[in-house]
Amino acid sequence: MSEGRLSRRLARILSLLPYAIQNPGVTLDELAGRFDISKKELRADLDLVFMCGLPGYTPADLIEVDYEGDHVYIRAGDYFGTPLNLTPVEGLTLYAGASALTNLPELSQADALARALAKLGRALGISNEGSAIQVSVDSGSSEHLQLLQDAIADEKRVAIEYMSASRGELTERDVDPWSLIAALGHWYVVGLDHSSGEERMFRTDRMKSVVKLDEPAPLPTDFDPEKYRGAFIGSETGRRVVFEIAPPVADWFMDYYPVVSSQPAPGGWTRVELAIGGARWAATLLMKLGDQVRQVEPEEMRNAARELAQEIVERHREAAGTS
């Protein structure tokens, strides 16, 4: 199973467990329908959960899954009742992420999420009114966000009118939406842009219109949203990479990556400073850009790109030798 599919399965299990625990005796049909999976997939997930626990593996250390006919009962291990010892930074990160989720239309009235936020806020010393901490995610039109969520769930293509920040013009695009990501105060949709034939990120607040089409948009089996979230981590760590990009790349690059600054360079190229999540992520991006990038700084990033290129070459050689 690919890393992307494992991530999605883990996220699904972590979502269905609280629901099943809070609704003892829920039927397998209801659970499968609620989480849009087959009963066979659901039973496989629950059978996996049954083997999860802490060393010792006594009944108190394991998650219990019991079936009575078509009904399922789940009891969490005793360790789930132990309060988390979060650091202030971990607590604030969790608070910010959960607050961003309240911008999603179907979660705006989620009582459990609101109660959890209030409890966490009290522990952090954050009040709902007069707080010195404000969490804001600009989602643009809530109707657009809802349409994108529906399209992702139904694996359908969307047609969007999108304002390009770099060119200052409205463009029309057909996109296969794969995931929504909240970062840097905005919601982004990740997917296949049919105009360019490449994977792209689009800010939802720059969309003038969104239309769900009756065209299939299947999620790739190897899709992993974490590689996109890595593009935004650099703004918190302060790591930067500087390079020049060719004119064809500059037309779209600044719309999709966390560019800190940009300025003209000789030959119509553009010099950009980019916030990064790490050398490996930057090296992957540089490899993707190929001969459309030059003058990379600092040297650490150039070395990381060379090492990645050599690693890829060696893998191909090994594959050729075993074929």
Tab-separated table of C-alpha atoms in Angstrom, residues 52-270:
chain	number	residue	atom	x	y	z
A	52	CYS	CA	-3.780	-1.688	18.306
A	53	GLY	CA	-2.614	-1.032	21.841
A	54	LEU	CA	0.301	-0.560	24.192
A	55	PRO	CA	2.891	-3.156	25.260
A	56	GLY	CA	1.439	-5.528	27.786
A	57	TYR	CA	-1.495	-6.087	25.441
A	58	THR	CA	-3.941	-6.828	28.234
A	59	PRO	CA	-7.616	-5.976	27.649
A	60	ALA	CA	-7.011	-2.596	29.288
A	61	ASP	CA	-4.188	-1.891	26.833
A	62	LEU	CA	-6.076	-2.739	23.636
A	63	ILE	CA	-8.955	-1.219	21.699
A	64	GLU	CA	-11.834	-3.671	21.910
A	65	VAL	CA	-14.106	-4.211	18.907
A	66	ASP	CA	-17.179	-6.397	19.439
A	67	TYR	CA	-19.834	-7.379	16.917
A	68	GLU	CA	-23.419	-8.322	17.695
A	69	GLY	CA	-24.978	-9.207	14.394
A	70	ASP	CA	-24.650	-6.114	12.213
A	71	HIS	CA	-23.960	-3.866	15.206
A	72	VAL	CA	-20.507	-2.847	16.394
A	73	TYR	CA	-19.325	-1.802	19.852
A	74	ILE	CA	-15.909	-0.223	20.427
A	75	ARG	CA	-14.228	0.389	23.768
A	76	ALA	CA	-11.082	2.471	23.826
A	77	GLY	CA	-8.108	1.348	25.892
A	78	ASP	CA	-7.697	2.891	29.334
A	79	TYR	CA	-4.732	4.939	28.119
A	80	PHE	CA	-7.115	7.057	26.014
A	81	GLY	CA	-8.452	8.472	29.260
A	82	THR	CA	-5.033	9.773	30.298
A	83	PRO	CA	-4.822	13.559	29.786
A	84	LEU	CA	-2.316	14.694	27.188
A	85	ASN	CA	0.721	16.571	28.451
A	86	LEU	CA	0.983	19.125	25.664
A	87	THR	CA	3.639	21.803	25.612
A	88	PRO	CA	2.357	25.382	25.116
A	89	VAL	CA	3.596	25.319	21.508
A	90	GLU	CA	1.871	21.980	20.816
A	91	GLY	CA	-1.333	23.235	22.412
A	92	LEU	CA	-1.336	26.464	20.420
A	93	THR	CA	-0.628	24.575	17.193
A	94	LEU	CA	-3.556	22.251	17.888
A	95	TYR	CA	-5.796	25.221	18.746
A	96	ALA	CA	-4.879	27.033	15.520
A	97	GLY	CA	-5.464	23.954	13.369
A	98	ALA	CA	-8.805	23.127	14.983
A	99	SER	CA	-9.923	26.759	14.692
A	100	ALA	CA	-9.171	26.661	10.973
A	101	LEU	CA	-11.474	23.650	10.637
A	102	THR	CA	-14.418	25.696	11.905
A	103	ASN	CA	-14.284	27.575	8.577
A	104	LEU	CA	-15.413	24.419	6.789
A	105	PRO	CA	-19.162	24.653	6.110
A	106	GLU	CA	-20.064	21.238	7.531
A	107	LEU	CA	-18.023	21.853	10.689
A	108	SER	CA	-19.142	25.397	11.448
A	109	GLN	CA	-21.876	24.013	13.739
A	110	ALA	CA	-19.880	21.070	15.122
A	111	ASP	CA	-20.664	21.165	18.839
A	112	ALA	CA	-17.978	18.643	19.810
A	113	LEU	CA	-15.298	20.662	18.034
A	114	ALA	CA	-16.514	23.878	19.646
A	115	ARG	CA	-16.441	22.313	23.115
A	116	ALA	CA	-12.960	20.904	22.541
A	117	LEU	CA	-11.729	24.313	21.361
A	118	ALA	CA	-13.232	26.014	24.402
A	119	LYS	CA	-11.609	23.500	26.761
A	120	LEU	CA	-8.236	23.808	25.036
A	121	GLY	CA	-8.548	27.579	24.979
A	122	ARG	CA	-9.127	27.684	28.740
A	123	ALA	CA	-6.048	25.536	29.313
A	124	LEU	CA	-3.993	27.901	27.151
A	125	GLY	CA	-5.463	31.009	28.732
A	126	ILE	CA	-7.292	31.978	25.541
A	127	SER	CA	-10.792	33.373	25.884
A	128	ASN	CA	-13.359	33.661	23.125
A	129	GLU	CA	-13.590	37.399	23.637
A	130	GLY	CA	-10.751	39.801	24.104
A	131	SER	CA	-8.121	37.196	23.346
A	132	ALA	CA	-4.689	38.312	22.256
A	133	ILE	CA	-4.621	35.363	19.863
A	134	GLN	CA	-6.673	35.484	16.701
A	135	VAL	CA	-6.896	32.589	14.269
A	136	SER	CA	-8.235	33.502	10.849
A	137	VAL	CA	-8.391	31.491	7.651
A	138	ASP	CA	-9.714	33.298	4.594
A	139	SER	CA	-11.753	30.697	2.751
A	140	GLY	CA	-13.252	33.034	0.183
A	141	SER	CA	-16.827	32.080	-0.631
A	142	SER	CA	-18.195	29.402	1.702
A	143	GLU	CA	-20.305	28.227	-1.239
A	144	HIS	CA	-17.137	27.707	-3.292
A	145	LEU	CA	-15.515	25.800	-0.445
A	146	GLN	CA	-18.567	23.566	-0.099
A	147	LEU	CA	-18.601	22.862	-3.850
A	148	LEU	CA	-14.908	21.951	-3.744
A	149	GLN	CA	-15.467	19.606	-0.807
A	150	ASP	CA	-18.355	17.931	-2.624
A	151	ALA	CA	-16.284	17.557	-5.788
A	152	ILE	CA	-13.392	16.014	-3.837
A	153	ALA	CA	-15.715	13.583	-2.065
A	154	ASP	CA	-17.446	12.605	-5.331
A	155	GLU	CA	-14.175	12.613	-7.333
A	156	LYS	CA	-15.565	15.067	-9.892
A	157	ARG	CA	-13.792	17.727	-11.950
A	158	VAL	CA	-14.463	21.431	-11.388
A	159	ALA	CA	-14.339	24.448	-13.688
A	160	ILE	CA	-13.007	27.552	-11.958
A	161	GLU	CA	-12.463	31.207	-12.783
A	162	TYR	CA	-9.193	32.018	-11.043
A	163	MET	CA	-7.417	35.334	-10.501
A	164	SER	CA	-3.694	34.927	-11.165
A	165	ALA	CA	-1.711	37.059	-8.714
A	166	SER	CA	1.410	37.095	-10.890
A	167	ARG	CA	-0.368	38.138	-14.091
A	168	GLY	CA	-3.254	40.080	-12.568
A	169	GLU	CA	-5.811	38.477	-14.875
A	170	LEU	CA	-8.770	36.146	-14.609
A	171	THR	CA	-8.197	32.676	-16.065
A	172	GLU	CA	-10.535	29.758	-16.727
A	173	ARG	CA	-9.337	26.305	-15.706
A	174	ASP	CA	-10.599	22.750	-15.399
A	175	VAL	CA	-9.169	21.096	-12.284
A	176	ASP	CA	-9.335	17.600	-10.803
A	177	PRO	CA	-9.515	18.494	-7.075
A	178	TRP	CA	-7.760	16.071	-4.744
A	179	SER	CA	-7.490	17.758	-1.353
A	180	LEU	CA	-8.030	20.961	0.620
A	181	ILE	CA	-5.141	22.320	2.697
A	182	ALA	CA	-5.199	25.187	5.214
A	183	ALA	CA	-1.938	27.138	5.429
A	184	LEU	CA	-0.672	30.690	5.929
A	185	GLY	CA	-4.184	31.950	6.659
A	186	HIS	CA	-5.752	30.591	3.466
A	187	TRP	CA	-7.417	27.479	2.070
A	188	TYR	CA	-5.776	25.859	-0.956
A	189	VAL	CA	-7.157	23.179	-3.248
A	190	VAL	CA	-4.589	20.739	-4.639
A	191	GLY	CA	-5.211	18.900	-7.875
A	192	LEU	CA	-4.495	18.349	-11.545
A	193	ASP	CA	-4.708	21.540	-13.600
A	194	HIS	CA	-5.771	20.515	-17.112
A	195	SER	CA	-4.573	23.826	-18.579
A	196	SER	CA	-0.954	22.989	-17.760
A	197	GLY	CA	-1.249	19.227	-17.331
A	198	GLU	CA	0.503	19.540	-13.952
A	199	GLU	CA	-0.324	19.282	-10.260
A	200	ARG	CA	-1.052	22.742	-8.869
A	201	MET	CA	-2.339	24.526	-5.763
A	202	PHE	CA	-5.065	27.171	-6.014
A	203	ARG	CA	-6.093	29.608	-3.276
A	204	THR	CA	-9.835	29.365	-2.791
A	205	ASP	CA	-10.243	33.082	-2.045
A	206	ARG	CA	-8.932	33.878	-5.549
A	207	MET	CA	-11.709	31.896	-7.213
A	208	LYS	CA	-14.441	34.006	-8.782
A	209	SER	CA	-16.582	30.986	-9.612
A	210	VAL	CA	-16.601	27.221	-9.090
A	211	VAL	CA	-18.729	24.781	-11.097
A	212	LYS	CA	-18.826	21.065	-10.372
A	213	LEU	CA	-18.684	19.100	-13.626
A	214	ASP	CA	-19.940	15.624	-14.438
A	215	GLU	CA	-16.435	14.483	-15.354
A	216	PRO	CA	-14.501	11.913	-13.293
A	217	ALA	CA	-11.544	13.158	-11.262
A	218	PRO	CA	-10.088	10.071	-9.566
A	219	LEU	CA	-7.642	10.519	-6.713
A	220	PRO	CA	-4.201	9.097	-7.596
A	221	THR	CA	-3.303	6.094	-5.461
A	222	ASP	CA	0.065	7.654	-4.572
A	223	PHE	CA	-1.292	11.104	-3.695
A	224	ASP	CA	0.159	12.393	-0.422
A	225	PRO	CA	-1.023	15.821	0.827
A	226	GLU	CA	1.948	16.040	3.201
A	227	LYS	CA	4.304	16.893	0.344
A	228	TYR	CA	2.219	20.018	-0.304
A	229	ARG	CA	2.020	21.009	3.343
A	230	GLY	CA	5.819	20.934	3.349
A	231	ALA	CA	5.769	23.987	1.115
A	232	PHE	CA	4.418	26.084	3.989
A	233	ILE	CA	6.501	24.894	6.919
A	234	GLY	CA	9.375	27.161	6.000
A	235	SER	CA	7.475	30.289	6.991
A	236	GLU	CA	7.646	29.043	10.574
A	237	THR	CA	11.205	27.727	10.565
A	238	GLY	CA	12.689	30.728	8.752
A	239	ARG	CA	14.583	28.614	6.187
A	240	ARG	CA	14.959	30.161	2.741
A	241	VAL	CA	16.207	29.310	-0.734
A	242	VAL	CA	16.916	31.876	-3.458
A	243	PHE	CA	17.054	31.189	-7.194
A	244	GLU	CA	16.111	32.570	-10.604
A	245	ILE	CA	13.239	31.115	-12.632
A	246	ALA	CA	12.652	31.274	-16.385
A	247	PRO	CA	9.825	33.430	-17.830
A	248	PRO	CA	7.435	30.498	-18.532
A	249	VAL	CA	7.759	29.359	-14.903
A	250	ALA	CA	7.426	32.863	-13.454
A	251	ASP	CA	3.941	33.165	-15.006
A	252	TRP	CA	2.525	30.707	-12.473
A	253	PHE	CA	5.173	29.984	-9.836
A	254	MET	CA	4.303	32.792	-7.414
A	255	ASP	CA	0.664	31.741	-7.362
A	256	TYR	CA	1.453	28.306	-5.986
A	257	TYR	CA	4.511	28.541	-3.741
A	258	PRO	CA	5.284	30.580	-0.575
A	259	VAL	CA	7.375	33.293	-2.238
A	260	VAL	CA	8.801	35.755	0.294
A	261	SER	CA	10.063	38.246	-2.301
A	262	SER	CA	10.717	38.553	-6.039
A	263	GLN	CA	12.566	40.906	-8.376
A	264	PRO	CA	13.482	41.065	-12.075
A	265	ALA	CA	16.663	39.293	-13.223
A	266	PRO	CA	18.617	39.492	-16.521
A	267	GLY	CA	17.093	37.894	-19.614
A	268	GLY	CA	13.495	38.211	-18.426
A	269	TRP	CA	14.071	35.769	-15.581
A	270	THR	CA	12.751	36.400	-12.057
